[in-house]
Amino acid sequence: MLTSVSREVRVTQVNLNFRKSLSGIEKVGDLGQCFQCSACLPDCPAATFSPRFNPRDIVMRVLLGLEESLVCPDSLVWDCTTCYACAERCPQGVKPVEVITAIKNRIAEAGLLPQQVAGAVTNIKETDRVIVHSDTVDRRRKELALPELVSGERLIQRILRGEGNG
Amino acid sequence: MGKYALFLGCLIPMKNPQIEKAARRVFEALKLDVVDVQGFSCCPEPWNFKGASLEEWLLVAGRNLFLARKNGRDIIALCNGCSATLIEANHLLAEGGIEAKRVLELLKKRDVHLDGKVRAAHAVEVLYRDLGVDKVAKSCSAPLKGLKVAVHYGCHLLRPSEIMNVDDPFSPTMLDQLVEATGAESLPYRDKMACCGSASMNKDVSLGMARKKLMDMEEVGAQALVVTCPACFDQFDLGQIEVNRKFKESHSLPVLHYFQLLALAQGSNSEEVGLSRHKIKAKELNKVISR
Ligand code: SF4
Ligand code: SF4
């Protein structure tokens, strides 16, 4: 008589719509044209210094629908320096760097932005500036006789919320 | 010659105003028609903000482009991030792909109408294309003879090349020519087009790239490193201190924005372009420019 052996299976979730769900897809180029040649790899600074990172592999994971491995906390896509070398080198018109930006957009929608990124974005939205506008900024500008710099007029919030363009 | 609105962005006017000061001196010396326009926001930067939402990034950039257009001016920027965002967004909105169509609708509802007539460019591109290297060279009354410079283009000045459309993305000469116009020598060095690493969230990548570039520049005897972007500037100036700490090394290569170099060659002294504010002091450089 056969004894049944219980085996634990960990299924990797595949999302066949992952590729289509990426924003800005028209800029990503035709992902389906990727023939996994690795021409995007040699000039990639992130791959040179981060063993887990490979632009060819990221494109493959998108094509296979392996969403969970990319849209997750501390995703490896944040290793990318957005240097565009991959897109310049690809012989097939694929733009791994734009695929990565699209994945980052999905990470943001899922509420999984790294704290540092979320903080920077919030500051820009609240003050219209990428860094905090302190008194030191104004003092140094005055020392150099530079014109006054205005921040915090909610210009960005207004345009995002549809409250006007001023 | 065009009429330009100065797009300062955030990092230069807030963290490195000495670069803004130098650029203003240069614009005056070259008699470029550059004015300040009130109401620009962050471009917004093409790393975190674009990573969070392509749509919001396009919306905010569209507003900045519109503001320049309303003032009848083209945008001139001092930062590769600002110029990359504004040039790319301008291109995408003019092309009108799926994503752009949605944003253009939203912009219309906010009374922002883009007719595709505004141009955005990095100031280095304006000097190279609109003014010409010869005129820049003629403006240099105090040429920096004998100074050996390693230039770092910064990825976004040239890429994506089909949109920036200004020079070859792997073997450009624009910045080298502009540096040589100041009398300095632009050195060839290994992996010249490699990225500074600034935008990576992984410190191994970020500092690893900065360190590799410093070593490649030191190898050929560079006395100064010239950039066109405040993010690259911080990565190499402040970053050099971090590299030294992390790898127990003692790199001391002074970093200048191109407009500081040009202002020096036009006769400004090192104090006037704010070199004493830099983390890495310009000892060797001061010998060349001391007069
Ligand atoms: S993205 Fe392009 S360069 Fe990279 S593996 Fe695919 S086809 Fe090759
Ligand atoms: S943009 Fe990102 S993935 Fe592409 S080569 Fe640069 S670091 Fe690598």
Coordinates of C-alpha atoms and ligand atoms in Angstrom, one line a residue:
Chain A
M1 CA 0.0 0.0 0.0
L2 CA 1.2 3.4 -0.8
T3 CA 1.6 5.9 2.0
S4 CA 0.9 9.4 1.0
V5 CA 3.8 11.8 1.5
S6 CA 2.7 15.3 2.3
R7 CA 4.9 17.8 0.6
E8 CA 4.9 21.5 1.3
V9 CA 4.5 23.5 -1.9
R10 CA 5.3 27.2 -1.9
V11 CA 3.6 28.5 -5.0
T12 CA 5.1 31.6 -6.6
Q13 CA 2.2 33.9 -7.5
V14 CA 2.1 34.8 -11.1
N15 CA 0.1 37.8 -12.3
L16 CA -0.4 37.5 -16.0
N17 CA -1.7 41.1 -16.2
F18 CA 1.4 42.6 -14.5
R19 CA 2.9 43.8 -17.7
K20 CA -0.3 45.5 -18.7
S21 CA -0.8 47.1 -15.3
L22 CA 2.4 49.1 -15.6
S23 CA 1.8 52.8 -16.0
G24 CA 3.5 54.7 -18.8
I25 CA 3.6 51.5 -20.8
E26 CA 3.8 53.4 -24.1
K27 CA 7.2 54.7 -23.1
V28 CA 8.4 51.3 -21.9
G29 CA 8.8 50.2 -25.5
D30 CA 7.7 46.8 -26.6
L31 CA 8.7 44.6 -23.7
G32 CA 7.8 41.5 -25.7
Q33 CA 10.7 42.2 -28.0
C34 CA 13.3 41.5 -25.2
F35 CA 15.3 38.4 -26.3
Q36 CA 17.3 38.3 -23.0
C37 CA 20.6 39.1 -24.7
S38 CA 22.0 41.0 -21.7
A39 CA 23.3 44.0 -23.7
C40 CA 21.7 46.1 -21.0
L41 CA 24.0 44.6 -18.3
P42 CA 27.7 45.6 -18.8
D43 CA 27.2 49.4 -18.4
C44 CA 24.7 49.1 -15.6
P45 CA 26.2 50.7 -12.5
A46 CA 23.6 49.1 -10.2
A47 CA 24.4 45.6 -11.4
T48 CA 28.1 46.3 -11.0
F49 CA 27.8 47.1 -7.3
S50 CA 24.7 45.2 -6.3
P51 CA 24.8 41.4 -6.8
R52 CA 21.0 41.1 -6.7
F53 CA 20.4 43.6 -9.5
N54 CA 20.2 42.8 -13.2
P55 CA 18.1 44.8 -15.7
R56 CA 17.6 41.8 -18.0
D57 CA 16.3 39.8 -15.1
I58 CA 13.9 42.6 -14.1
V59 CA 12.5 42.6 -17.7
M60 CA 12.1 38.8 -17.6
R61 CA 10.3 38.9 -14.2
V62 CA 7.8 41.4 -15.7
L63 CA 7.2 39.2 -18.7
L64 CA 6.7 36.2 -16.5
G65 CA 4.3 38.1 -14.3
L66 CA 6.4 37.7 -11.1
E67 CA 4.9 40.8 -9.6
E68 CA 5.5 39.9 -6.0
S69 CA 9.2 39.8 -6.4
L70 CA 9.3 43.4 -7.6
V71 CA 6.3 45.2 -6.1
C72 CA 7.3 44.6 -2.5
P73 CA 8.9 46.5 0.5
D74 CA 12.6 47.2 -0.1
S75 CA 12.3 46.2 -3.7
L76 CA 15.6 45.8 -5.6
V77 CA 14.4 48.4 -8.2
W78 CA 15.5 51.2 -5.8
D79 CA 19.1 50.1 -6.5
C80 CA 18.8 51.6 -10.0
T81 CA 20.5 55.0 -10.6
T82 CA 18.3 55.9 -13.6
C83 CA 21.4 56.4 -15.7
Y84 CA 19.6 55.2 -18.9
A85 CA 22.6 53.1 -20.1
C86 CA 20.4 50.1 -20.4
A87 CA 17.9 51.8 -22.7
E88 CA 20.7 53.2 -24.8
R89 CA 22.3 49.8 -25.2
C90 CA 19.2 47.7 -25.9
P91 CA 19.2 46.5 -29.5
Q92 CA 15.5 45.7 -29.3
G93 CA 14.1 49.1 -28.2
V94 CA 13.2 47.9 -24.7
K95 CA 13.8 50.5 -22.0
P96 CA 14.5 48.6 -18.7
V97 CA 14.9 52.0 -16.9
E98 CA 11.3 53.0 -17.9
V99 CA 10.1 49.5 -16.9
I100 CA 11.7 50.2 -13.5
T101 CA 10.0 53.6 -13.2
A102 CA 6.7 51.9 -14.0
I103 CA 7.3 49.3 -11.3
K104 CA 8.1 52.1 -8.9
N105 CA 4.7 53.7 -9.7
R106 CA 3.0 50.4 -8.9
I107 CA 5.0 50.2 -5.6
A108 CA 3.7 53.7 -4.8
E109 CA 0.1 52.7 -5.6
A110 CA 0.5 49.7 -3.2
G111 CA 1.7 52.1 -0.5
L112 CA 5.1 50.4 -0.3
L113 CA 7.4 53.4 -1.1
P114 CA 10.6 53.3 1.0
Q115 CA 10.3 55.9 3.8
Q116 CA 13.1 58.1 2.3
V117 CA 11.3 58.3 -1.0
A118 CA 7.8 58.9 0.5
G119 CA 9.3 61.7 2.7
A120 CA 11.0 63.4 -0.2
V121 CA 7.8 63.3 -2.3
T122 CA 5.7 64.6 0.6
N123 CA 8.1 67.5 1.1
I124 CA 7.9 68.5 -2.5
K125 CA 4.1 68.4 -2.5
E126 CA 3.9 70.4 0.7
T127 CA 6.6 73.0 0.1
D128 CA 7.1 73.0 -3.8
R129 CA 10.8 72.2 -3.0
V130 CA 12.9 69.1 -2.8
I131 CA 14.5 70.2 0.4
V132 CA 13.3 72.0 3.5
H133 CA 13.4 75.8 3.0
S134 CA 15.2 76.9 6.2
D135 CA 16.5 80.3 7.5
T136 CA 20.0 79.2 6.6
V137 CA 18.9 79.1 2.9
D138 CA 17.7 82.7 3.0
R139 CA 20.8 83.9 5.0
R140 CA 23.2 82.4 2.5
R141 CA 21.3 83.8 -0.4
K142 CA 21.4 87.2 1.2
E143 CA 25.1 87.0 1.8
L144 CA 25.6 86.3 -1.9
A145 CA 23.1 89.1 -2.9
L146 CA 20.9 86.7 -4.7
P147 CA 17.1 87.4 -5.2
E148 CA 14.7 86.1 -2.6
L149 CA 13.5 82.5 -3.1
V150 CA 9.8 81.8 -2.5
S151 CA 8.6 78.4 -1.3
G152 CA 5.4 77.1 0.2
E153 CA 2.8 78.7 -2.0
R154 CA 1.1 75.4 -2.5
L155 CA 1.7 75.6 -6.2
I156 CA 2.1 71.9 -6.6
Q157 CA -0.9 71.0 -4.4
R158 CA -3.1 73.3 -6.4
I159 CA -2.2 71.9 -9.7
L160 CA -2.5 68.3 -8.5
R161 CA -5.9 69.0 -6.9
G162 CA -7.2 71.0 -9.8
E163 CA -7.5 74.3 -8.0
G164 CA -5.8 76.3 -10.7
N165 CA -2.5 76.9 -12.3
G166 CA -1.2 80.0 -10.4
Chain B
M1 CA 19.7 84.4 -29.6
G2 CA 16.7 83.3 -27.5
K3 CA 15.0 84.8 -24.6
Y4 CA 15.3 82.7 -21.5
A5 CA 13.6 82.3 -18.1
L6 CA 16.1 81.0 -15.5
F7 CA 14.9 77.8 -14.0
L8 CA 16.7 77.5 -10.7
G9 CA 15.2 74.3 -9.4
C10 CA 15.8 73.5 -5.7
L11 CA 19.3 72.0 -5.1
I12 CA 21.2 75.0 -6.6
P13 CA 19.4 77.9 -5.0
M14 CA 18.9 76.2 -1.6
K15 CA 22.0 74.0 -1.1
N16 CA 24.6 75.5 -3.5
P17 CA 23.8 79.1 -4.2
Q18 CA 27.4 79.8 -5.1
I19 CA 26.7 77.9 -8.3
E20 CA 23.8 80.2 -9.1
K21 CA 26.0 83.2 -8.3
A22 CA 28.6 82.0 -10.8
A23 CA 26.0 81.3 -13.5
R24 CA 24.5 84.8 -13.1
R25 CA 27.9 86.3 -13.6
V26 CA 28.5 84.2 -16.7
F27 CA 25.1 85.1 -18.2
E28 CA 25.9 88.8 -17.7
A29 CA 29.4 88.5 -19.2
L30 CA 27.9 86.7 -22.2
K31 CA 25.0 89.1 -22.5
L32 CA 22.5 86.3 -22.6
D33 CA 18.9 87.5 -22.2
V34 CA 18.0 85.6 -19.0
V35 CA 15.4 86.8 -16.5
D36 CA 13.9 85.5 -13.3
V37 CA 10.2 84.4 -13.5
Q38 CA 8.2 84.1 -10.3
G39 CA 6.2 80.9 -9.6
F40 CA 8.3 78.0 -10.7
S41 CA 8.1 75.0 -8.4
C42 CA 10.4 71.9 -8.1
C43 CA 10.7 70.7 -11.8
P44 CA 9.7 68.0 -10.3
E45 CA 12.8 65.8 -9.9
P46 CA 13.0 62.7 -12.1
W47 CA 13.9 60.2 -9.5
N48 CA 11.6 60.0 -6.4
F49 CA 8.7 62.1 -7.7
K50 CA 8.6 60.4 -11.1
G51 CA 9.0 57.1 -9.4
A52 CA 6.0 57.8 -7.2
S53 CA 3.7 58.9 -10.1
L54 CA 4.4 59.5 -13.7
E55 CA 1.1 61.3 -14.1
E56 CA 1.7 63.8 -11.2
W57 CA 5.3 64.3 -12.5
L58 CA 3.9 65.3 -15.9
L59 CA 1.3 67.5 -14.4
V60 CA 3.7 69.6 -12.4
A61 CA 6.3 69.8 -15.2
G62 CA 3.5 70.9 -17.5
R63 CA 2.6 73.8 -15.2
N64 CA 6.3 74.9 -15.1
L65 CA 6.5 74.8 -18.9
F66 CA 3.3 76.7 -19.3
L67 CA 4.6 79.4 -16.9
A68 CA 7.6 80.0 -19.1
R69 CA 5.4 80.0 -22.2
K70 CA 3.1 82.6 -20.7
N71 CA 6.1 84.8 -20.1
G72 CA 7.2 84.4 -23.8
R73 CA 10.4 82.7 -22.7
D74 CA 12.3 79.4 -23.1
I75 CA 13.6 77.6 -20.0
I76 CA 17.3 77.6 -19.2
A77 CA 18.3 75.3 -16.4
L78 CA 21.5 74.7 -14.4
C79 CA 20.8 71.2 -13.2
N80 CA 20.6 67.9 -15.2
G81 CA 17.6 66.8 -13.2
C82 CA 15.6 70.0 -14.0
S83 CA 16.5 70.0 -17.7
A84 CA 15.9 66.2 -18.0
T85 CA 12.4 66.5 -16.5
L86 CA 11.4 69.6 -18.4
I87 CA 12.8 68.4 -21.8
E88 CA 11.3 64.9 -21.4
A89 CA 7.9 66.1 -20.1
N90 CA 7.8 68.7 -22.9
H91 CA 8.5 65.9 -25.4
L92 CA 6.0 63.5 -24.0
L93 CA 3.2 66.1 -23.8
A94 CA 3.9 67.2 -27.4
E95 CA 4.0 63.6 -28.6
G96 CA 0.6 63.0 -26.9
G97 CA 0.8 59.3 -26.1
I98 CA -1.8 57.5 -24.0
E99 CA -0.4 58.8 -20.7
A100 CA 0.2 62.3 -22.0
K101 CA -3.3 62.6 -23.4
R102 CA -4.8 62.0 -19.9
V103 CA -2.5 64.6 -18.4
L104 CA -3.2 67.1 -21.2
E105 CA -6.9 66.8 -20.4
L106 CA -6.2 67.4 -16.7
L107 CA -4.1 70.4 -17.6
K108 CA -6.8 71.9 -19.8
K109 CA -9.2 71.7 -16.9
R110 CA -6.7 73.8 -14.9
D111 CA -6.3 76.3 -17.7
V112 CA -2.9 75.2 -18.6
H113 CA -2.6 75.1 -22.4
L114 CA 0.6 73.9 -24.0
D115 CA 1.0 74.6 -27.7
G116 CA 4.3 72.8 -28.0
K117 CA 6.2 76.1 -28.6
V118 CA 8.2 76.4 -25.4
R119 CA 11.7 75.0 -25.4
A120 CA 13.6 73.8 -22.3
A121 CA 17.4 73.3 -22.3
H122 CA 20.3 73.0 -19.9
A123 CA 22.4 76.1 -19.9
V124 CA 25.4 74.1 -21.1
E125 CA 23.4 73.2 -24.2
V126 CA 22.5 76.8 -24.7
L127 CA 26.1 77.8 -24.6
Y128 CA 27.1 75.1 -27.0
R129 CA 24.3 75.3 -29.5
D130 CA 22.9 78.8 -29.4
L131 CA 26.0 80.8 -28.5
G132 CA 28.9 78.6 -29.8
V133 CA 32.2 77.4 -28.3
D134 CA 34.1 80.2 -30.0
K135 CA 32.1 83.0 -28.3
V136 CA 32.6 81.3 -25.0
A137 CA 36.3 81.1 -25.6
K138 CA 36.5 84.8 -26.6
S139 CA 34.8 85.7 -23.3
C140 CA 37.6 84.1 -21.3
S141 CA 39.9 87.0 -20.4
A142 CA 41.7 84.9 -17.8
P143 CA 42.3 81.5 -19.4
L144 CA 42.9 78.6 -17.0
K145 CA 46.1 77.5 -18.8
G146 CA 47.7 74.4 -17.3
L147 CA 44.7 73.2 -15.4
K148 CA 43.9 69.5 -15.9
V149 CA 40.2 68.8 -15.7
A150 CA 38.2 65.6 -15.7
V151 CA 34.6 66.2 -16.9
H152 CA 31.6 64.3 -15.7
Y153 CA 28.7 64.9 -18.0
G154 CA 26.0 63.4 -15.8
C155 CA 23.7 60.9 -17.4
H156 CA 20.6 63.1 -17.8
L157 CA 22.4 65.8 -19.8
L158 CA 22.5 63.4 -22.7
R159 CA 20.0 60.6 -22.1
P160 CA 17.6 59.4 -23.2
S161 CA 19.5 60.5 -26.3
E162 CA 16.5 60.3 -28.7
I163 CA 14.8 62.9 -26.6
M164 CA 17.8 65.1 -25.4
N165 CA 19.2 64.9 -28.9
V166 CA 22.2 67.0 -28.0
D167 CA 25.3 64.8 -28.3
D168 CA 26.4 61.2 -28.4
P169 CA 25.3 59.4 -25.2
F170 CA 28.5 57.3 -25.0
S171 CA 31.2 59.5 -26.6
P172 CA 30.1 63.1 -26.4
T173 CA 32.4 66.2 -26.8
M174 CA 30.1 69.1 -25.9
L175 CA 31.3 69.6 -22.3
D176 CA 35.0 68.8 -23.2
Q177 CA 34.9 71.6 -25.9
L178 CA 33.3 74.0 -23.4
V179 CA 35.9 73.2 -20.8
E180 CA 38.8 73.7 -23.3
A181 CA 37.3 77.0 -24.2
T182 CA 38.3 78.2 -20.7
G183 CA 41.9 77.3 -21.5
A184 CA 41.9 74.2 -19.2
E185 CA 42.6 70.8 -20.6
S186 CA 39.9 68.1 -20.6
L187 CA 41.5 64.7 -19.9
P188 CA 40.4 61.4 -21.3
Y189 CA 39.9 58.8 -18.6
R190 CA 38.6 55.3 -18.1
D191 CA 34.8 54.7 -18.1
K192 CA 34.2 58.4 -18.6
M193 CA 30.5 58.1 -19.2
A194 CA 29.8 56.1 -16.0
C195 CA 27.1 57.5 -13.7
C196 CA 28.0 59.2 -10.4
G197 CA 25.7 56.8 -8.6
S198 CA 23.7 59.6 -6.7
A199 CA 20.2 58.3 -7.4
S200 CA 20.6 54.8 -6.1
M201 CA 19.1 54.1 -2.7
N202 CA 21.7 51.4 -2.2
K203 CA 24.8 52.9 -0.6
D204 CA 27.1 50.2 -2.0
V205 CA 26.0 51.2 -5.5
S206 CA 26.0 54.9 -4.8
L207 CA 29.4 55.2 -3.0
G208 CA 30.9 52.4 -5.1
M209 CA 30.2 54.4 -8.3
A210 CA 31.5 57.7 -6.8
R211 CA 34.7 56.0 -5.6
K212 CA 35.4 54.3 -8.9
K213 CA 35.0 57.5 -10.9
L214 CA 37.3 59.4 -8.5
M215 CA 40.0 56.7 -8.9
D216 CA 39.6 56.8 -12.7
M217 CA 40.0 60.6 -12.7
E218 CA 43.0 60.5 -10.3
E219 CA 44.7 57.9 -12.4
V220 CA 45.2 60.4 -15.2
G221 CA 46.2 63.3 -13.0
A222 CA 43.0 65.4 -12.8
Q223 CA 43.3 68.5 -10.7
A224 CA 39.6 69.3 -10.8
L225 CA 36.3 67.5 -11.5
V226 CA 33.8 69.5 -13.5
V227 CA 30.0 68.7 -13.4
T228 CA 26.9 70.3 -14.8
C229 CA 24.4 69.1 -12.1
P230 CA 24.0 69.9 -8.4
A231 CA 23.2 66.2 -7.6
C232 CA 26.4 65.1 -9.2
F233 CA 28.1 67.9 -7.4
D234 CA 27.0 66.8 -4.0
Q235 CA 27.7 63.2 -4.8
F236 CA 31.4 64.0 -5.5
D237 CA 32.0 66.9 -3.1
L238 CA 30.2 65.8 0.1
G239 CA 30.3 62.2 -1.2
Q240 CA 34.0 62.3 -1.3
I241 CA 34.1 62.7 2.5
E242 CA 31.7 59.7 2.8
V243 CA 33.9 57.6 0.4
N244 CA 37.0 58.5 2.4
R245 CA 35.3 57.5 5.6
K246 CA 33.9 54.3 4.3
F247 CA 36.9 53.0 2.4
K248 CA 39.6 54.7 4.7
E249 CA 41.0 56.6 1.7
S250 CA 42.0 60.2 1.2
H251 CA 40.6 61.5 -2.1
S252 CA 40.8 65.2 -2.4
L253 CA 39.7 66.1 -5.9
P254 CA 38.0 69.6 -6.0
V255 CA 34.6 69.6 -7.7
L256 CA 33.3 72.6 -9.7
H257 CA 30.1 73.2 -11.6
Y258 CA 30.9 74.2 -15.2
F259 CA 29.7 77.8 -14.6
Q260 CA 32.1 78.2 -11.7
L261 CA 34.9 77.2 -14.0
L262 CA 33.8 79.5 -16.7
A263 CA 33.3 82.4 -14.3
L264 CA 36.9 81.9 -13.1
A265 CA 38.1 82.0 -16.7
Q266 CA 36.2 85.2 -17.2
G267 CA 38.1 86.8 -14.4
S268 CA 36.1 86.1 -11.2
N269 CA 38.2 85.1 -8.3
S270 CA 37.7 81.9 -6.3
E271 CA 35.9 83.7 -3.5
E272 CA 33.4 85.2 -5.9
V273 CA 32.4 81.8 -7.2
G274 CA 32.2 80.4 -3.7
L275 CA 34.9 77.8 -3.8
S276 CA 35.6 78.1 -0.1
R277 CA 32.0 76.7 0.6
H278 CA 33.0 73.4 -1.0
K279 CA 33.8 70.4 1.2
I280 CA 36.9 69.6 -0.8
K281 CA 39.2 72.6 -0.9
A282 CA 40.6 73.7 -4.2
K283 CA 44.3 73.9 -3.2
E284 CA 45.9 73.0 -6.6
L285 CA 43.2 74.9 -8.4
N286 CA 44.0 78.0 -6.4
K287 CA 47.6 77.9 -7.6
V288 CA 46.4 78.0 -11.2
I289 CA 44.0 80.8 -10.7
S290 CA 45.9 82.8 -8.2
R291 CA 46.6 86.2 -9.8
Ligands
SF4_1 S1 16.2 44.6 -22.4 FE1 17.1 44.7 -24.4 S2 19.4 44.6 -23.9 FE2 18.2 43.8 -22.1 S3 18.1 41.6 -22.3 FE3 16.2 42.5 -23.2 S4 16.7 42.8 -25.4 FE4 18.7 42.5 -24.4
SF4_2 S1 19.1 52.9 -15.6 FE1 19.1 51.5 -13.9 S2 18.9 49.5 -14.8 FE2 19.4 50.9 -16.4 S3 21.7 50.7 -16.6 FE3 21.2 52.5 -15.2 S4 21.2 51.6 -13.2 FE4 21.1 49.9 -14.6

